[in-house]
Protein backbone atom coordinates (compact mmCIF):
# COMPACT_ATOMS: atom_id res chain seq x y z
CA UNK A 1 0.00 0.00 0.00
CA UNK A 2 2.90 2.37 0.73
CA UNK A 3 4.14 1.92 -2.83
CA UNK A 4 0.69 2.75 -4.22
CA UNK A 5 0.50 5.91 -2.12
CA UNK A 6 4.01 6.97 -3.15
CA UNK A 7 3.26 6.45 -6.85
CA UNK A 8 -0.02 8.32 -6.38
CA UNK A 9 1.92 11.28 -5.03
CA UNK A 10 4.52 11.07 -7.83
CA UNK A 11 1.72 10.95 -10.40
CA UNK A 12 0.04 14.07 -9.03
CA UNK A 13 3.33 15.97 -9.13
CA UNK A 14 4.04 14.70 -12.66
CA UNK A 15 0.63 15.78 -13.92
CA UNK A 16 0.98 19.18 -12.30
CA UNK A 17 4.09 19.80 -14.38
CA UNK A 18 2.09 19.74 -17.60
CA UNK A 19 1.19 23.09 -19.07
CA UNK A 20 -2.23 21.80 -20.16
CA UNK A 21 -3.28 21.53 -16.49
CA UNK A 22 -2.59 25.20 -15.89
CA UNK A 23 -4.20 26.19 -19.20
CA UNK A 24 -7.39 24.36 -18.24
CA UNK A 25 -7.27 25.80 -14.72
CA UNK A 26 -6.87 29.30 -16.13
CA UNK A 27 -9.74 28.84 -18.57
CA UNK A 28 -11.95 27.50 -15.78
CA UNK A 29 -11.21 30.46 -13.50
CA UNK A 30 -11.86 32.83 -16.41
CA UNK A 31 -15.19 31.10 -17.09
CA UNK A 32 -16.26 31.41 -13.44
CA UNK A 33 -15.16 35.04 -13.41
CA UNK A 34 -17.22 35.79 -16.53
CA UNK A 35 -20.44 34.30 -15.16
CA UNK A 36 -20.28 36.06 -11.80
CA UNK A 37 -22.64 38.73 -13.15
CA UNK A 38 -25.37 36.11 -13.62
CA UNK A 39 -25.82 36.00 -9.85
CA UNK A 40 -26.85 39.65 -9.61
CA UNK A 41 -30.46 38.98 -10.59
CA UNK A 42 -32.49 41.41 -12.66
CA UNK A 43 -34.15 38.67 -14.72
CA UNK A 44 -37.86 38.40 -15.48
CA UNK A 45 -39.96 35.42 -16.55
CA UNK A 46 -43.46 36.11 -17.92
CA UNK A 47 -43.16 39.66 -16.64
CA UNK A 48 -42.32 38.56 -13.09
CA UNK A 49 -38.97 39.47 -11.61
CA UNK A 50 -36.92 36.63 -10.16
CA UNK A 51 -35.11 37.07 -6.88
CA UNK A 52 -31.34 36.65 -6.69
CA UNK A 53 -31.54 33.32 -4.84
CA UNK A 54 -33.68 31.72 -7.56
CA UNK A 55 -31.43 32.99 -10.33
CA UNK A 56 -28.31 31.85 -8.50
CA UNK A 57 -29.78 28.38 -7.89
CA UNK A 58 -30.58 27.80 -11.57
CA UNK A 59 -27.29 29.23 -12.83
CA UNK A 60 -25.36 27.14 -10.33
CA UNK A 61 -27.03 23.96 -11.53
CA UNK A 62 -26.12 24.71 -15.15
CA UNK A 63 -22.54 25.58 -14.23
CA UNK A 64 -22.30 22.42 -12.11
CA UNK A 65 -22.91 20.23 -15.17
CA UNK A 66 -20.71 22.33 -17.46
CA UNK A 67 -17.81 21.88 -15.04
CA UNK A 68 -18.46 18.13 -14.83
CA UNK A 69 -18.48 17.78 -18.63
CA UNK A 70 -15.30 19.83 -18.91
CA UNK A 71 -13.67 17.53 -16.37
CA UNK A 72 -14.47 14.54 -18.58
CA UNK A 73 -12.26 16.10 -21.25
CA UNK A 74 -9.51 16.93 -18.77
CA UNK A 75 -9.53 13.42 -17.27
CA UNK A 76 -9.32 11.88 -20.75
CA UNK A 77 -6.45 14.19 -21.77
CA UNK A 78 -4.42 13.53 -18.63
CA UNK A 79 -4.87 9.75 -18.64
CA UNK A 80 -4.41 8.94 -22.33
CA UNK A 81 -0.60 9.29 -22.24
CA UNK A 82 0.19 7.83 -18.84
CA UNK A 83 1.67 4.53 -19.98
CA UNK A 84 3.04 5.57 -23.37
CA UNK A 85 4.82 8.60 -21.90
CA UNK A 86 6.25 6.56 -19.03
CA UNK A 87 7.55 3.99 -21.50
CA UNK A 88 9.10 6.63 -23.76
CA UNK A 89 10.92 8.57 -21.04
CA UNK A 90 11.93 5.50 -19.04
CA UNK A 91 9.78 6.25 -15.99
CA UNK A 92 8.05 2.88 -16.25
CA UNK A 93 11.36 1.01 -16.13
CA UNK A 94 12.53 3.22 -13.28
CA UNK A 95 9.43 2.43 -11.19
CA UNK A 96 9.38 -1.29 -11.91
CA UNK A 97 13.13 -1.75 -11.36
CA UNK A 98 12.45 -1.05 -7.69
CA UNK A 99 10.53 -3.42 -5.37
CA UNK A 100 7.24 -2.30 -6.89
CA UNK A 101 4.70 -4.73 -8.31
CA UNK A 102 3.04 -3.96 -11.61
CA UNK A 103 -0.40 -3.73 -10.01
CA UNK A 104 0.95 -1.17 -7.54
CA UNK A 105 2.31 0.92 -10.39
CA UNK A 106 -0.98 0.80 -12.31
CA UNK A 107 -3.14 1.58 -9.26
CA UNK A 108 -0.83 4.41 -8.23
CA UNK A 109 -0.93 6.00 -11.68
CA UNK A 110 -4.73 5.74 -11.93
CA UNK A 111 -5.29 6.88 -8.33
CA UNK A 112 -2.97 9.86 -8.73
CA UNK A 113 -4.69 11.08 -11.89
CA UNK A 114 -8.13 10.57 -10.35
CA UNK A 115 -7.21 12.39 -7.12
CA UNK A 116 -5.90 15.36 -9.08
CA UNK A 117 -9.04 15.53 -11.27
CA UNK A 118 -11.29 15.10 -8.22
CA UNK A 119 -9.56 17.94 -6.37
CA UNK A 120 -9.69 20.14 -9.50
CA UNK A 121 -13.45 19.60 -9.99
CA UNK A 122 -14.26 19.97 -6.28
CA UNK A 123 -12.31 23.24 -6.15
CA UNK A 124 -14.31 24.64 -9.07
CA UNK A 125 -17.62 23.52 -7.59
CA UNK A 126 -16.58 24.94 -4.20
CA UNK A 127 -15.84 28.26 -5.90
CA UNK A 128 -19.35 28.35 -7.36
CA UNK A 129 -20.81 27.33 -3.99
CA UNK A 130 -19.00 30.15 -2.17
CA UNK A 131 -19.82 32.66 -4.91
CA UNK A 132 -23.55 31.97 -4.51
CA UNK A 133 -23.19 32.25 -0.75
CA UNK A 134 -21.44 35.61 -0.85
CA UNK A 135 -23.70 37.03 -3.58
CA UNK A 136 -27.08 35.89 -2.24
CA UNK A 137 -26.50 34.54 1.26
CA UNK A 138 -27.93 31.19 0.10
CA UNK A 139 -26.23 27.86 0.75
CA UNK A 140 -27.15 25.24 -1.86
CA UNK A 141 -27.42 22.05 0.15
CA UNK A 142 -26.23 18.93 -1.60
CA UNK A 143 -24.05 20.87 -4.05
CA UNK A 144 -20.69 19.67 -2.72
CA UNK A 145 -21.96 16.14 -2.04
CA UNK A 146 -23.14 16.01 -5.66
CA UNK A 147 -19.63 17.02 -6.74
CA UNK A 148 -18.14 14.07 -4.85
CA UNK A 149 -20.75 11.75 -6.38
CA UNK A 150 -19.77 12.89 -9.88
CA UNK A 151 -16.13 12.10 -9.16
CA UNK A 152 -16.94 8.42 -9.73
CA UNK A 153 -17.57 9.34 -13.38
CA UNK A 154 -14.03 10.69 -13.62
CA UNK A 155 -12.63 7.43 -12.28
CA UNK A 156 -14.54 5.53 -14.95
CA UNK A 157 -13.16 7.79 -17.70
CA UNK A 158 -9.57 7.46 -16.44
CA UNK A 159 -9.76 3.66 -16.06
CA UNK A 160 -11.36 3.27 -19.50
CA UNK A 161 -8.82 5.49 -21.29
CA UNK A 162 -5.87 3.79 -19.55
CA UNK A 163 -7.15 0.34 -20.49
CA UNK A 164 -7.87 1.24 -24.13
CA UNK A 165 -4.50 2.98 -24.48
CA UNK A 166 -2.86 -0.45 -24.13
CA UNK A 167 -4.48 -1.53 -27.40
CA UNK A 168 -4.80 1.61 -29.52
CA UNK A 169 -3.19 5.03 -30.04
CA UNK A 170 -3.60 7.47 -27.15
CA UNK A 171 -5.89 9.92 -28.94
CA UNK A 172 -8.11 7.15 -30.27
CA UNK A 173 -8.47 5.68 -26.78
CA UNK A 174 -9.66 9.05 -25.47
CA UNK A 175 -12.07 9.53 -28.38
CA UNK A 176 -13.39 5.99 -27.98
CA UNK A 177 -14.09 6.63 -24.29
CA UNK A 178 -15.85 9.90 -25.07
CA UNK A 179 -17.95 8.02 -27.66
CA UNK A 180 -19.00 5.57 -24.92
CA UNK A 181 -20.09 8.54 -22.81
CA UNK A 182 -21.93 10.13 -25.73
CA UNK A 183 -23.97 6.98 -26.42
CA UNK A 184 -24.91 6.80 -22.75
CA UNK A 185 -25.90 10.46 -22.75
CA UNK A 186 -28.21 9.92 -25.71
CA UNK A 187 -29.78 6.73 -24.33
CA UNK A 188 -30.11 7.72 -20.67
CA UNK A 189 -30.78 11.38 -21.42
CA UNK A 190 -33.74 10.47 -23.60
CA UNK A 191 -35.12 8.29 -20.82
CA UNK A 192 -34.74 11.11 -18.30
CA UNK A 193 -36.57 13.53 -20.59
CA UNK A 194 -39.49 11.15 -21.17
CA UNK A 195 -39.84 10.42 -17.44
CA UNK A 196 -39.42 14.06 -16.37
CA UNK A 197 -42.21 15.84 -14.52
CA UNK A 198 -42.56 18.41 -17.33
CA UNK A 199 -43.24 15.78 -20.01
CA UNK A 200 -45.52 13.84 -17.67
CA UNK A 201 -47.60 16.91 -16.94
CA UNK A 202 -47.71 17.96 -20.60
CA UNK A 203 -48.60 14.46 -21.88
CA UNK A 204 -49.98 12.34 -19.02
CA UNK A 205 -51.04 9.59 -21.45
CA UNK A 206 -47.47 9.17 -22.63
CA UNK A 207 -45.88 6.23 -20.80
CA UNK A 208 -42.23 5.36 -21.55
CA UNK A 209 -41.65 1.92 -23.02
CA UNK A 210 -39.47 -0.54 -21.14
CA UNK A 211 -35.84 0.09 -22.19
CA UNK A 212 -33.82 -2.73 -23.71
CA UNK A 213 -31.52 -4.84 -21.56
CA UNK A 214 -28.37 -3.31 -23.06
CA UNK A 215 -29.62 0.16 -22.14
CA UNK A 216 -30.20 -0.90 -18.53
CA UNK A 217 -26.75 -2.50 -18.28
CA UNK A 218 -24.83 0.18 -20.20
CA UNK A 219 -22.32 2.25 -18.11
CA UNK A 220 -24.51 4.78 -16.29
CA UNK A 221 -22.31 7.86 -16.42
CA UNK A 222 -25.22 10.11 -17.37
CA UNK A 223 -27.45 8.55 -14.71
CA UNK A 224 -24.85 9.31 -12.03
CA UNK A 225 -24.86 12.87 -13.28
CA UNK A 226 -28.68 12.89 -13.10
CA UNK A 227 -28.53 11.45 -9.59
CA UNK A 228 -26.19 14.26 -8.54
CA UNK A 229 -28.64 16.75 -10.05
CA UNK A 230 -31.44 15.19 -7.98
CA UNK A 231 -29.33 15.68 -4.83
CA UNK A 232 -29.06 19.40 -5.59
CA UNK A 233 -32.70 19.80 -6.61
CA UNK A 234 -34.02 17.43 -3.92
CA UNK A 235 -36.23 16.04 -6.66
CA UNK A 236 -37.29 12.50 -7.49
CA UNK A 237 -34.68 10.43 -9.28
CA UNK A 238 -35.95 8.24 -12.13
CA UNK A 239 -33.60 5.31 -12.40
CA UNK A 240 -33.34 3.03 -15.43
CA UNK A 241 -33.08 -0.65 -14.63
CA UNK A 242 -32.90 -2.61 -11.36
CA UNK A 243 -29.48 -1.35 -10.25
CA UNK A 244 -28.57 2.04 -8.86
CA UNK A 245 -26.26 3.88 -11.30
CA UNK A 246 -23.51 4.06 -8.68
CA UNK A 247 -23.52 0.26 -8.34
CA UNK A 248 -23.59 -0.07 -12.13
CA UNK A 249 -20.57 2.20 -12.54
CA UNK A 250 -18.64 0.62 -9.65
CA UNK A 251 -19.07 -2.74 -11.36
CA UNK A 252 -17.71 -1.43 -14.67
CA UNK A 253 -14.79 0.30 -12.95
CA UNK A 254 -13.81 -2.90 -11.13
CA UNK A 255 -14.17 -4.89 -14.36
CA UNK A 256 -12.07 -2.45 -16.39
CA UNK A 257 -9.41 -2.24 -13.68
CA UNK A 258 -9.20 -6.06 -13.54
CA UNK A 259 -8.80 -6.19 -17.32
CA UNK A 260 -6.26 -3.36 -17.19
CA UNK A 261 -4.14 -5.14 -14.57
CA UNK A 262 -4.38 -8.43 -16.44
CA UNK A 263 -3.32 -6.85 -19.74
CA UNK A 264 -0.55 -4.81 -18.15
CA UNK A 265 0.92 -7.92 -16.50
CA UNK A 266 1.38 -9.40 -19.98
CA UNK A 267 2.93 -6.24 -21.38
CA UNK A 268 6.58 -6.34 -22.42
CA UNK A 269 8.60 -3.57 -20.85
XYZ file of C-alpha atoms in Angstrom:
269
model
C 0.000 0.000 0.000
C 2.897 2.375 0.730
C 4.140 1.920 -2.833
C 0.686 2.752 -4.223
C 0.500 5.908 -2.119
C 4.014 6.967 -3.148
C 3.265 6.449 -6.851
C -0.020 8.316 -6.380
C 1.921 11.280 -5.028
C 4.516 11.073 -7.826
C 1.723 10.952 -10.398
C 0.042 14.070 -9.035
C 3.328 15.969 -9.132
C 4.037 14.704 -12.657
C 0.628 15.777 -13.917
C 0.975 19.183 -12.299
C 4.095 19.803 -14.384
C 2.090 19.737 -17.602
C 1.195 23.095 -19.069
C -2.226 21.803 -20.158
C -3.279 21.530 -16.491
C -2.587 25.205 -15.894
C -4.199 26.195 -19.200
C -7.394 24.358 -18.241
C -7.269 25.798 -14.723
C -6.867 29.305 -16.133
C -9.741 28.844 -18.567
C -11.954 27.495 -15.778
C -11.207 30.457 -13.504
C -11.856 32.830 -16.408
C -15.189 31.095 -17.088
C -16.258 31.406 -13.444
C -15.155 35.038 -13.412
C -17.215 35.789 -16.533
C -20.438 34.297 -15.162
C -20.281 36.056 -11.803
C -22.643 38.732 -13.152
C -25.366 36.108 -13.621
C -25.821 36.002 -9.847
C -26.848 39.654 -9.607
C -30.458 38.978 -10.589
C -32.493 41.413 -12.660
C -34.145 38.665 -14.719
C -37.856 38.396 -15.482
C -39.957 35.416 -16.548
C -43.456 36.114 -17.916
C -43.163 39.658 -16.641
C -42.323 38.558 -13.090
C -38.970 39.474 -11.607
C -36.925 36.632 -10.163
C -35.107 37.066 -6.882
C -31.341 36.646 -6.692
C -31.536 33.320 -4.839
C -33.679 31.724 -7.562
C -31.431 32.994 -10.331
C -28.312 31.847 -8.496
C -29.780 28.385 -7.890
C -30.585 27.801 -11.574
C -27.295 29.233 -12.825
C -25.359 27.142 -10.327
C -27.028 23.956 -11.528
C -26.123 24.708 -15.155
C -22.538 25.577 -14.233
C -22.296 22.416 -12.113
C -22.909 20.235 -15.165
C -20.706 22.326 -17.463
C -17.806 21.883 -15.041
C -18.464 18.134 -14.831
C -18.483 17.778 -18.635
C -15.302 19.828 -18.906
C -13.669 17.526 -16.369
C -14.467 14.536 -18.584
C -12.262 16.096 -21.247
C -9.509 16.933 -18.775
C -9.535 13.416 -17.268
C -9.317 11.877 -20.748
C -6.449 14.191 -21.767
C -4.418 13.529 -18.629
C -4.873 9.753 -18.640
C -4.411 8.944 -22.329
C -0.603 9.294 -22.242
C 0.189 7.829 -18.838
C 1.670 4.528 -19.981
C 3.042 5.572 -23.370
C 4.819 8.599 -21.898
C 6.249 6.557 -19.033
C 7.551 3.993 -21.498
C 9.099 6.628 -23.756
C 10.922 8.573 -21.040
C 11.928 5.497 -19.036
C 9.779 6.253 -15.991
C 8.049 2.885 -16.250
C 11.359 1.007 -16.125
C 12.532 3.219 -13.278
C 9.433 2.431 -11.190
C 9.380 -1.291 -11.908
C 13.128 -1.746 -11.364
C 12.448 -1.049 -7.687
C 10.534 -3.423 -5.371
C 7.235 -2.302 -6.895
C 4.698 -4.728 -8.312
C 3.037 -3.958 -11.608
C -0.401 -3.732 -10.008
C 0.954 -1.168 -7.542
C 2.312 0.920 -10.391
C -0.983 0.801 -12.315
C -3.137 1.579 -9.265
C -0.833 4.415 -8.232
C -0.926 5.999 -11.681
C -4.728 5.737 -11.928
C -5.292 6.878 -8.330
C -2.973 9.862 -8.733
C -4.690 11.082 -11.885
C -8.125 10.568 -10.351
C -7.206 12.393 -7.119
C -5.895 15.364 -9.080
C -9.039 15.533 -11.265
C -11.291 15.101 -8.224
C -9.557 17.945 -6.374
C -9.694 20.138 -9.504
C -13.446 19.596 -9.991
C -14.257 19.972 -6.283
C -12.307 23.235 -6.149
C -14.309 24.645 -9.071
C -17.622 23.519 -7.588
C -16.582 24.937 -4.204
C -15.835 28.262 -5.896
C -19.353 28.353 -7.360
C -20.809 27.331 -3.995
C -19.002 30.150 -2.169
C -19.825 32.663 -4.913
C -23.551 31.974 -4.514
C -23.194 32.246 -0.754
C -21.438 35.607 -0.854
C -23.700 37.030 -3.582
C -27.081 35.889 -2.239
C -26.496 34.536 1.260
C -27.928 31.189 0.100
C -26.230 27.865 0.748
C -27.150 25.237 -1.858
C -27.423 22.054 0.154
C -26.232 18.932 -1.600
C -24.053 20.871 -4.051
C -20.694 19.668 -2.725
C -21.960 16.137 -2.044
C -23.139 16.005 -5.658
C -19.632 17.022 -6.739
C -18.143 14.069 -4.852
C -20.752 11.750 -6.376
C -19.774 12.890 -9.881
C -16.131 12.102 -9.164
C -16.943 8.423 -9.728
C -17.566 9.345 -13.380
C -14.026 10.695 -13.621
C -12.625 7.431 -12.281
C -14.543 5.530 -14.954
C -13.159 7.792 -17.697
C -9.570 7.458 -16.445
C -9.764 3.661 -16.062
C -11.360 3.271 -19.499
C -8.818 5.492 -21.286
C -5.869 3.787 -19.550
C -7.152 0.345 -20.493
C -7.869 1.241 -24.132
C -4.499 2.984 -24.485
C -2.862 -0.449 -24.135
C -4.482 -1.528 -27.396
C -4.804 1.605 -29.524
C -3.191 5.032 -30.039
C -3.602 7.468 -27.147
C -5.888 9.920 -28.943
C -8.109 7.148 -30.273
C -8.471 5.680 -26.778
C -9.660 9.047 -25.469
C -12.073 9.532 -28.380
C -13.395 5.986 -27.984
C -14.085 6.630 -24.293
C -15.855 9.898 -25.072
C -17.947 8.017 -27.661
C -19.003 5.574 -24.918
C -20.086 8.542 -22.810
C -21.934 10.129 -25.727
C -23.974 6.976 -26.425
C -24.913 6.797 -22.747
C -25.903 10.460 -22.750
C -28.214 9.917 -25.714
C -29.783 6.730 -24.330
C -30.113 7.721 -20.671
C -30.780 11.380 -21.418
C -33.742 10.465 -23.604
C -35.123 8.290 -20.823
C -34.737 11.109 -18.301
C -36.573 13.532 -20.590
C -39.488 11.148 -21.172
C -39.842 10.423 -17.443
C -39.422 14.061 -16.373
C -42.207 15.843 -14.521
C -42.564 18.406 -17.334
C -43.238 15.779 -20.013
C -45.515 13.842 -17.674
C -47.601 16.913 -16.936
C -47.713 17.956 -20.602
C -48.599 14.460 -21.881
C -49.984 12.344 -19.016
C -51.043 9.586 -21.448
C -47.466 9.170 -22.634
C -45.880 6.231 -20.801
C -42.226 5.363 -21.553
C -41.649 1.924 -23.019
C -39.468 -0.541 -21.136
C -35.840 0.090 -22.188
C -33.815 -2.730 -23.708
C -31.522 -4.836 -21.562
C -28.372 -3.313 -23.058
C -29.621 0.157 -22.136
C -30.201 -0.902 -18.526
C -26.754 -2.503 -18.278
C -24.834 0.182 -20.197
C -22.322 2.248 -18.113
C -24.507 4.778 -16.288
C -22.314 7.861 -16.424
C -25.219 10.113 -17.368
C -27.455 8.554 -14.707
C -24.850 9.306 -12.029
C -24.861 12.874 -13.284
C -28.677 12.892 -13.105
C -28.532 11.449 -9.585
C -26.186 14.263 -8.539
C -28.635 16.749 -10.053
C -31.444 15.195 -7.980
C -29.331 15.676 -4.835
C -29.064 19.396 -5.586
C -32.698 19.796 -6.609
C -34.022 17.425 -3.924
C -36.230 16.036 -6.665
C -37.289 12.500 -7.490
C -34.682 10.435 -9.283
C -35.953 8.244 -12.130
C -33.602 5.310 -12.404
C -33.345 3.033 -15.429
C -33.078 -0.651 -14.633
C -32.903 -2.610 -11.363
C -29.476 -1.351 -10.249
C -28.571 2.038 -8.864
C -26.261 3.876 -11.302
C -23.506 4.059 -8.679
C -23.518 0.260 -8.344
C -23.586 -0.074 -12.128
C -20.570 2.201 -12.538
C -18.645 0.624 -9.650
C -19.068 -2.736 -11.363
C -17.705 -1.432 -14.669
C -14.788 0.299 -12.954
C -13.806 -2.897 -11.133
C -14.173 -4.889 -14.360
C -12.069 -2.452 -16.392
C -9.405 -2.238 -13.682
C -9.202 -6.056 -13.543
C -8.804 -6.194 -17.324
C -6.261 -3.358 -17.194
C -4.139 -5.140 -14.575
C -4.376 -8.434 -16.439
C -3.319 -6.853 -19.741
C -0.547 -4.805 -18.147
C 0.922 -7.925 -16.496
C 1.375 -9.396 -19.984
C 2.932 -6.237 -21.384
C 6.581 -6.341 -22.419
C 8.603 -3.569 -20.851
